[in-house]
CSV table of C-alpha atoms in Angstrom, one decimal:
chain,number,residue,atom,x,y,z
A,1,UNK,CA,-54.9,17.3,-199.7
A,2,UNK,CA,-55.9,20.4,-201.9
A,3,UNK,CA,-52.5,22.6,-202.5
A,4,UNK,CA,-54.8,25.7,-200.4
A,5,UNK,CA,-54.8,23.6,-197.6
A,6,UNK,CA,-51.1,22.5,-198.0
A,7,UNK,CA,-49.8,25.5,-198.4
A,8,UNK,CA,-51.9,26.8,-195.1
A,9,UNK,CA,-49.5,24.3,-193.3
A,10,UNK,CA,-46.7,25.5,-194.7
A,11,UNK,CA,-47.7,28.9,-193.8
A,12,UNK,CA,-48.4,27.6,-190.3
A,13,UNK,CA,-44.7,26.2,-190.2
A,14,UNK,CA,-43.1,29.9,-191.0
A,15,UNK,CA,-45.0,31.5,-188.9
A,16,UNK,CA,-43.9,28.6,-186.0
A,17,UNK,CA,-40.8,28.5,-186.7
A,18,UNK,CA,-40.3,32.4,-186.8
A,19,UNK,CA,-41.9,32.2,-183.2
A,20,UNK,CA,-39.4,29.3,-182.3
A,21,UNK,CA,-36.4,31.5,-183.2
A,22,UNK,CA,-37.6,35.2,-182.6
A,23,UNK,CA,-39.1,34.3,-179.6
A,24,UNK,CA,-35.8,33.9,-177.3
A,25,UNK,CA,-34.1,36.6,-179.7
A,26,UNK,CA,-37.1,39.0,-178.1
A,27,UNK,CA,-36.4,37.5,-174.8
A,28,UNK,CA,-32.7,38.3,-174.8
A,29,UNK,CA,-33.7,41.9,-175.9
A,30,UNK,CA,-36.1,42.3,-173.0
A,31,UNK,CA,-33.6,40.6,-170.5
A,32,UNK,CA,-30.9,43.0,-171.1
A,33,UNK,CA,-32.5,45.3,-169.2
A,34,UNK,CA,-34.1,42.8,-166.1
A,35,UNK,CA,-31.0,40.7,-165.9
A,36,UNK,CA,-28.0,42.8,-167.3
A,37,UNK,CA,-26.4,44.0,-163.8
A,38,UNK,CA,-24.1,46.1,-166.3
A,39,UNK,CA,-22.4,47.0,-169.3
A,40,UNK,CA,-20.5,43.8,-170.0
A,41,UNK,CA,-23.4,41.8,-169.2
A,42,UNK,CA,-25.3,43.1,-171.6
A,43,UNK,CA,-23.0,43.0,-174.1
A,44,UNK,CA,-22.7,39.3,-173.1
A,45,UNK,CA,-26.9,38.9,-173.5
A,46,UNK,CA,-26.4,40.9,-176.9
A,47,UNK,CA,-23.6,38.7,-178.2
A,48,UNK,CA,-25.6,35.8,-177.8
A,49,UNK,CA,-27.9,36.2,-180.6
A,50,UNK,CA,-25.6,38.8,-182.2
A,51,UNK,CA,-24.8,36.2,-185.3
A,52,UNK,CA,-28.4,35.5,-185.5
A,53,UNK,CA,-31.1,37.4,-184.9
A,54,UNK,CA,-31.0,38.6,-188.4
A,55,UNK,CA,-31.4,35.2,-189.8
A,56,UNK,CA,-34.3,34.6,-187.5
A,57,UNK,CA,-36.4,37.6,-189.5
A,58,UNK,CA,-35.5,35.8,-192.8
A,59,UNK,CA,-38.6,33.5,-191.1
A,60,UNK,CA,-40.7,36.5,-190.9
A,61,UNK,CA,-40.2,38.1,-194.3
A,62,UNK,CA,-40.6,34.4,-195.7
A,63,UNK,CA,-44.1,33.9,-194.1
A,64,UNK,CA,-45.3,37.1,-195.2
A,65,UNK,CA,-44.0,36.7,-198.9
A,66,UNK,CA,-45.6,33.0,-198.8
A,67,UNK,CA,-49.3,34.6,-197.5
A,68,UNK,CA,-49.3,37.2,-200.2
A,69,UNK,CA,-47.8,34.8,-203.1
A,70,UNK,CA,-50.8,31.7,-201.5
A,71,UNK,CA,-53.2,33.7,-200.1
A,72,UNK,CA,-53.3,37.6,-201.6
A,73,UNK,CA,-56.9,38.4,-199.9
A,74,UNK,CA,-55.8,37.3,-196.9
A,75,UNK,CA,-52.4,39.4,-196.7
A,76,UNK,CA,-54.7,42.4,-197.9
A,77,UNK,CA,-57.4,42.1,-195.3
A,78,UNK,CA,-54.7,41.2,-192.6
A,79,UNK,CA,-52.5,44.0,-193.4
A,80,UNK,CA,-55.5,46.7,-193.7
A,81,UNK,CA,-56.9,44.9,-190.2
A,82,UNK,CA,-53.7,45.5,-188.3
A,83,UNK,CA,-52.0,48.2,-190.2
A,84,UNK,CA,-50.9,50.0,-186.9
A,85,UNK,CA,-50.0,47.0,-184.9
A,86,UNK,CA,-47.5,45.6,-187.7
A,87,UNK,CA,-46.4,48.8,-188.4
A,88,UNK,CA,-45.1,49.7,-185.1
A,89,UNK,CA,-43.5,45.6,-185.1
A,90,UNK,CA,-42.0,46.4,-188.5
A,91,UNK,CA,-40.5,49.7,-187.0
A,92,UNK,CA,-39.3,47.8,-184.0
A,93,UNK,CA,-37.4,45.5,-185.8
A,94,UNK,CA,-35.6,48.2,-187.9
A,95,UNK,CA,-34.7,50.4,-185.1
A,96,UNK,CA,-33.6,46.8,-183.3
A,97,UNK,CA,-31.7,45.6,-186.0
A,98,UNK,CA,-29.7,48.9,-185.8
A,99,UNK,CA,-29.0,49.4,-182.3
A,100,UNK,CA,-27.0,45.9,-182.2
A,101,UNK,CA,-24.8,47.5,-184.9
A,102,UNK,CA,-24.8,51.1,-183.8
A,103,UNK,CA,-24.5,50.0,-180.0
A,104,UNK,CA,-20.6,49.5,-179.6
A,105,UNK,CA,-19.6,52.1,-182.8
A,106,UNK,CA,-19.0,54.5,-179.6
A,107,UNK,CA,-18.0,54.5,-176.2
A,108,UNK,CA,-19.6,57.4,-175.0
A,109,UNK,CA,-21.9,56.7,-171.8
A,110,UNK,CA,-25.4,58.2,-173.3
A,111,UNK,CA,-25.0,56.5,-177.0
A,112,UNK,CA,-24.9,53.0,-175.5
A,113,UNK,CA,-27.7,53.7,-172.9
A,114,UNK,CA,-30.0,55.1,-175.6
A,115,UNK,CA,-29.2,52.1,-178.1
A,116,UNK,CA,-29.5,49.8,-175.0
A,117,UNK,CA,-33.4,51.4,-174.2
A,118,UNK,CA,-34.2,50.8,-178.0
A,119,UNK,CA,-32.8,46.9,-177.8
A,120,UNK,CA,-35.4,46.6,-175.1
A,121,UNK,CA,-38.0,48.5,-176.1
A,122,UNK,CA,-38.4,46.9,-179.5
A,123,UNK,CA,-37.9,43.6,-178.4
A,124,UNK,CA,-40.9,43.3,-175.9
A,125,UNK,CA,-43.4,45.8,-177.8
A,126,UNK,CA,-43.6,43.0,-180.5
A,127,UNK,CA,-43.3,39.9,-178.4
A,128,UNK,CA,-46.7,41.4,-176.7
A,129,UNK,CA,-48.0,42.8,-180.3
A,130,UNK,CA,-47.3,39.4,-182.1
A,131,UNK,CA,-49.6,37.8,-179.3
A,132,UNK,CA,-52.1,40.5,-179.5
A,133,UNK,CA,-52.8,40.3,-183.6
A,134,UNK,CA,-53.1,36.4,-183.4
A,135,UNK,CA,-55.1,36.2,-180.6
A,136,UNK,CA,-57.6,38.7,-182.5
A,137,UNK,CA,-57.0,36.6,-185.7
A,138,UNK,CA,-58.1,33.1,-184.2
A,139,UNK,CA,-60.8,35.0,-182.4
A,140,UNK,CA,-62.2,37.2,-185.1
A,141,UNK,CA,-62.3,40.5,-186.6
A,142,UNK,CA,-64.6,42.6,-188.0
A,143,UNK,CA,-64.7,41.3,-192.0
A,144,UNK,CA,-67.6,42.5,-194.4
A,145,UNK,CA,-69.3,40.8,-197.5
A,146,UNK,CA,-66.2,42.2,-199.9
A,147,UNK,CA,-63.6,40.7,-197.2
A,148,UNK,CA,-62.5,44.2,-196.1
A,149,UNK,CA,-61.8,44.7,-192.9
A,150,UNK,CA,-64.7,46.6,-191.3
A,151,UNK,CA,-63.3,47.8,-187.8
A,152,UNK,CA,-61.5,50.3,-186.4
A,153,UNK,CA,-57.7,49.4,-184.0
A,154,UNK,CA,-60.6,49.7,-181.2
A,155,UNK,CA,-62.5,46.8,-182.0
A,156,UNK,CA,-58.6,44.7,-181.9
A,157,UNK,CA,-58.2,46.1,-177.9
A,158,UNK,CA,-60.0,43.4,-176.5
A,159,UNK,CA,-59.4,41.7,-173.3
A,160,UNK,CA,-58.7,38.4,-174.8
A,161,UNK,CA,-55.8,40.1,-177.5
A,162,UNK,CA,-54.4,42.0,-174.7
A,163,UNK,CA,-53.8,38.5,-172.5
A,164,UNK,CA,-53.0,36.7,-175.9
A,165,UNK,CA,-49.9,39.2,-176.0
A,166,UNK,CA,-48.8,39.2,-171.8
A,167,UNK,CA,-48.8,34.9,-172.5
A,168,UNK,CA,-46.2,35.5,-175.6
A,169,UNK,CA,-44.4,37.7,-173.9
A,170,UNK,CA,-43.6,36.3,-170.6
A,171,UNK,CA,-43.3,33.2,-172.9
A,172,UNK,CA,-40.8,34.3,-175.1
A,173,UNK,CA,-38.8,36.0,-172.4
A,174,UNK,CA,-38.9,32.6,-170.6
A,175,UNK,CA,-37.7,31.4,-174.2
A,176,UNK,CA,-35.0,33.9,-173.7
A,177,UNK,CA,-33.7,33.1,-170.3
A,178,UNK,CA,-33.5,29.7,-171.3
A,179,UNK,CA,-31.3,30.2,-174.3
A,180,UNK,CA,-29.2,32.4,-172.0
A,181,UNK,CA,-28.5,29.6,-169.6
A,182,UNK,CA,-27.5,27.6,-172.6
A,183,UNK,CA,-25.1,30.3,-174.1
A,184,UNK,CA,-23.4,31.9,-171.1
A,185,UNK,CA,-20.6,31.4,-168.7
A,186,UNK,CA,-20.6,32.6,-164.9
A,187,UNK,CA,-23.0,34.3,-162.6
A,188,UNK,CA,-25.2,35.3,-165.5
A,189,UNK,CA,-25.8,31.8,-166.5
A,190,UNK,CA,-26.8,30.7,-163.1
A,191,UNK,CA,-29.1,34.2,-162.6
A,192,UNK,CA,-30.7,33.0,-165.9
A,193,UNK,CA,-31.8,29.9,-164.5
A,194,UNK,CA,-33.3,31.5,-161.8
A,195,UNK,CA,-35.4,33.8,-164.2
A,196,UNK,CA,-36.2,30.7,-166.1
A,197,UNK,CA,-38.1,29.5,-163.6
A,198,UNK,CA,-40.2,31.9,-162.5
A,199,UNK,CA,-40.7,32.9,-165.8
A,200,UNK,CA,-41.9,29.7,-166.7
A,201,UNK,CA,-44.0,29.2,-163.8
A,202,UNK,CA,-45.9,33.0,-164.8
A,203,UNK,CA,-46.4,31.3,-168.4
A,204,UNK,CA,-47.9,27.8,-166.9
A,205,UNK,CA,-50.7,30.6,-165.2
A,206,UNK,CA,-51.0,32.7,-168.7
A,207,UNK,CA,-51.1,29.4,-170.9
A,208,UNK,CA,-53.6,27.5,-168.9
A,209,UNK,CA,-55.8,31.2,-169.2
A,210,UNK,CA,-55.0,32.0,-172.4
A,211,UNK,CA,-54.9,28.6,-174.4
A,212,UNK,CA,-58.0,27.1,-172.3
A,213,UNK,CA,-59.7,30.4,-173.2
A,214,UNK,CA,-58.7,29.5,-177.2
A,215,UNK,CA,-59.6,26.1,-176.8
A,216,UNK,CA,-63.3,26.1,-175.7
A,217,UNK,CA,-64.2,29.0,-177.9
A,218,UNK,CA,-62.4,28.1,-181.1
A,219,UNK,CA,-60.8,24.6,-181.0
A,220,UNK,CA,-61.2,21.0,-181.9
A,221,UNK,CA,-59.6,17.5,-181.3
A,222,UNK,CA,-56.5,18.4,-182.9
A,223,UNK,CA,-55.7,21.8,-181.4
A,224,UNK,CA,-56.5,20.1,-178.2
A,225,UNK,CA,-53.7,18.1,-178.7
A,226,UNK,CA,-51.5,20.6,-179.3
A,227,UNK,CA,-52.6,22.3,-176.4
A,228,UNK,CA,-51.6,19.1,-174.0
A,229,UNK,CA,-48.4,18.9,-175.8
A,230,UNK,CA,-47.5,22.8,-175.4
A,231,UNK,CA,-48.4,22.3,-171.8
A,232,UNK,CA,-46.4,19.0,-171.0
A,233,UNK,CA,-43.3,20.5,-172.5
A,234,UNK,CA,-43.6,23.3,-170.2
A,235,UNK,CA,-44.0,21.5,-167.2
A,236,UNK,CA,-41.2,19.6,-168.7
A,237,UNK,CA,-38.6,22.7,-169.2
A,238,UNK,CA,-39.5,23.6,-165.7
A,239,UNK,CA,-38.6,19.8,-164.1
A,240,UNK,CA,-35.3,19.8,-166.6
A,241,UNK,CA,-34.2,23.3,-165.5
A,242,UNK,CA,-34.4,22.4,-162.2
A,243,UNK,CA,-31.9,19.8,-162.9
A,244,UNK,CA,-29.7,22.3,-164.7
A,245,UNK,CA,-29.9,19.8,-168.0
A,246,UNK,CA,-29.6,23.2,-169.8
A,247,UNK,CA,-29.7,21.6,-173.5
A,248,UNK,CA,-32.7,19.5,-173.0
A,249,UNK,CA,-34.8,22.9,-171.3
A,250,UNK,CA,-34.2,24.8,-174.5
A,251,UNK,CA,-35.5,22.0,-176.0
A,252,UNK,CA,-38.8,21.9,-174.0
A,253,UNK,CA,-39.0,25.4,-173.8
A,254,UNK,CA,-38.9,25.4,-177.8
A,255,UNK,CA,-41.4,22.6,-178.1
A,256,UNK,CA,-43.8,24.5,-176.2
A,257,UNK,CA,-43.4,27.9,-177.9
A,258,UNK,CA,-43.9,25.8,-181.5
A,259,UNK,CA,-47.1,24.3,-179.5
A,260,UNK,CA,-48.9,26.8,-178.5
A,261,UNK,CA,-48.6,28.4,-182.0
A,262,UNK,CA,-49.4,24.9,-183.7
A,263,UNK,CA,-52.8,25.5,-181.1
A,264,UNK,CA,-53.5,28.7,-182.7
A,265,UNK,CA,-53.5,27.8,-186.5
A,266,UNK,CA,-55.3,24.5,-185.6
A,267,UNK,CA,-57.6,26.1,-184.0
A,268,UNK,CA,-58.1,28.7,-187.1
A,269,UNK,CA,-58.2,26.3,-189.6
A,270,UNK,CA,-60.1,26.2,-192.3
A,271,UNK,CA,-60.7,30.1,-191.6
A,272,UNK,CA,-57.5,32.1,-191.9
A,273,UNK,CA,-59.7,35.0,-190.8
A,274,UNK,CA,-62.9,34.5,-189.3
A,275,UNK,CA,-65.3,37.2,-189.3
A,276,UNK,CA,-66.6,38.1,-186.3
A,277,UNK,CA,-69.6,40.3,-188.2
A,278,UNK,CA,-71.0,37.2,-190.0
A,279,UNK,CA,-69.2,33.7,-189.9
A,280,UNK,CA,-70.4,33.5,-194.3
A,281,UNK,CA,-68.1,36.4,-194.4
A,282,UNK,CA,-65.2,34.8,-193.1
A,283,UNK,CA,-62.1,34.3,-195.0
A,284,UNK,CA,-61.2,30.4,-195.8
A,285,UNK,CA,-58.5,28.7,-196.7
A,286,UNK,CA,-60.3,27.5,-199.8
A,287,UNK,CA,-61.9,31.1,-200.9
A,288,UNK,CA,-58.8,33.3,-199.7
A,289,UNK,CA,-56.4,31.3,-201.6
A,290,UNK,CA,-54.6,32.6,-205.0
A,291,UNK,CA,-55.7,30.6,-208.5
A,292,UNK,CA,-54.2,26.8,-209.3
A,293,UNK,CA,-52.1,27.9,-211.2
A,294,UNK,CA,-50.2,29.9,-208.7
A,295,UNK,CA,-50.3,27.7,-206.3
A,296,UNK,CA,-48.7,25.1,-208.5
A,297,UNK,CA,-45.2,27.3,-209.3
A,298,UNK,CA,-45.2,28.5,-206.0
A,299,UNK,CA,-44.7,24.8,-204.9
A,300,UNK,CA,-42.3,23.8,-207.5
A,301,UNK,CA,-39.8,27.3,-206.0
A,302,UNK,CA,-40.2,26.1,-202.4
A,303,UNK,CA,-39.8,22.2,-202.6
A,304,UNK,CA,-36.0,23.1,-203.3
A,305,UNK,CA,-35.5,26.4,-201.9
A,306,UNK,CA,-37.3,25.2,-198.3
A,307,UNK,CA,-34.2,22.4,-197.3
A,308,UNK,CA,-31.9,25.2,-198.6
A,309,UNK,CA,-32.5,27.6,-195.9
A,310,UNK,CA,-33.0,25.2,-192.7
A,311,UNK,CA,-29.8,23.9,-193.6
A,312,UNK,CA,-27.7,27.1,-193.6
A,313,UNK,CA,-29.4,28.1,-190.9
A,314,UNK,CA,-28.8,25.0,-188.8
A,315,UNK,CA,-25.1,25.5,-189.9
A,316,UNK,CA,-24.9,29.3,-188.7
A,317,UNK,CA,-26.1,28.2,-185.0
A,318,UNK,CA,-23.4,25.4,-185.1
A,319,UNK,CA,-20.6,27.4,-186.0
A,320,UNK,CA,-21.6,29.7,-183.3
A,321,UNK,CA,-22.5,27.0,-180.7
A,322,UNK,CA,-20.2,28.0,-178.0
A,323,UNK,CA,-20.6,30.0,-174.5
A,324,UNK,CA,-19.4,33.1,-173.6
A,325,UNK,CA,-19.2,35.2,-170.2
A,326,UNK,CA,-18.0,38.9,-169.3
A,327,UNK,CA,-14.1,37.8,-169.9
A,328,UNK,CA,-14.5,37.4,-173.2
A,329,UNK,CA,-15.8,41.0,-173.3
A,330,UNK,CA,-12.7,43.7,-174.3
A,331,UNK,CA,-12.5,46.2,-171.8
A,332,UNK,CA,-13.5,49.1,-174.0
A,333,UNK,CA,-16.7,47.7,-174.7
């Protein structure tokens, strides 16, 4: 395996496991607001990934670091491609980030309710976006000769990106209400469930859509796979729900969120960005990729770094592995 190509899996895995965590820490954010019946509640929903959502984005900022330090003319052309779309997800996940701290620094009625719009709003603007931009990427965008993006935010408002993002949103608010019935105590956890599976039935409908569409336009034998193995799990999470074996849905649940996404970049691959002007023009994994050289340090800082970071990660979400319910809510918040 060329270190291009390896380093396009590795990419693949960021971006996966960014979806795998982020994608229930959007869904809690949206779900504040459709299954919150009050204040306490959604305190409840908020304290659930309160310890971490920020260590989720450490996913994020690590796939984008590792596509400009592997693959600089793909960050460039990706970034100048969607420039408005990742801005307004960058700008959703500051003003996120502060309303969980700002929320409870007073008690006045409007403060909360205006940090409590801004949890929801920026968690389901980029659960759709997210959707939308790799839905475009798999499918094509505008590239020229000089691999410059060669479009307009127009030619990325196409019917396929706009049901890429309704499948990851209803997806990773599914995501959400799962991790809810696993975290919670009381009539929230047992509401959750509910919203699980109705949720989860809504993404069977956008998956088969959505992914089928991906499939016979862009994929192969192994994104086929992937595709079977996102939708088993779901219809898996559904059956296990049902059975309230809460553990074991936010296992399936998980499986086929890290699916689906596995579909996408198999599906992609060897294009990172295909060009939907002239398929010569498209950006490869082999001709977008930085020099040797780079590759080869690049490798050497995330062999060690890589186990590092899963690890204190998997030790944060132990340490905070228990449930909580409205009673362990103070009164003043």
């Amino acid at each position: 395996m060329h270190l291009h190509d390896l380093w396009f899996l590795l990419i693949a895995v960021l971006w996966t496991g960014y979806f795998f965590l982020e994608g229930f820490d959007f869904g809690i954010g949206v779900l504040t607001k459709a299954l919150a019946r009050d204040r306490a509640e959604r305190r409840v929903l908020i304290n659930t990934i309160g310890p971490v959502w920020d260590g989720n984005e450490v996913w994020l900022i690590t796939a984008a670091g590792a596509t400009f330090a592997a693959f600089p003319d793909w960050y460039a052309t990706l970034f100048s491609a969607f420039y408005l779309p990742l801005l307004t997800v960058l700008g959703c996940l500051i003003v996120r980030g502060v309303a969980f701290e700002y929320r409870h620094k007073r008690t006045g009625e409007r403060w909360q309710r205006n940090w409590e719009h801004a949890i929801f709003w920026c968690s389901m603007l980029p659960a759709f976006l997210w959707g939308a931009v790799f839905a475009d990427i798999v499918r094509g965008v505008p590239i020229g000769r000089d691999k410059n993006f060669a479009g307009n935010v127009l030619d990325l408002l196409t019917p396929y990106a706009l049901l890429g993002g309704a499948f990851t949103l209803v997806l990773f608010t599914f995501h959400g209400a799962v991790f809810a019935t696993l975290k919670t105590v009381g009539d929230i956890r047992y509401r959750a469930r509910s919203y699980a599976t109705v949720l989860g039935m809504t993404s069977a409908v956008l998956a088969v859509t959505f992914l089928g569409w991906t499939q016979i336009e862009s994929g192969n034998g192994r994104s086929l796979v992937a595709l079977i193995t996102a939708g088993a799990a779901l219809i898996a999470a559904l059956a296990v729900n049902h059975y309230r074996r809460e553990g074991w849905t936010f296992v399936f649940s998980g499986v086929t969120v890290a699916a689906a996404f596995a579909m996408i970049f198999l599906a992609l691959f060897p294009d990172v960005m295909p060009s939907s002007l002239d398929p010569a023009w498209s950006l490869t994994a082999a001709n977008a990729a930085s020099s040797p050289y780079t590759l080869k340090i690049i490798t050497w800082v995330a062999v060690p770094m890589t186990p590092v970071i899963i690890g204190y990660q998997a030790w944060t979400y132990w340490v905070f592995r228990k449930r909580i319910g409205t009673q362990h809510i103070p009164a003043a918040h």
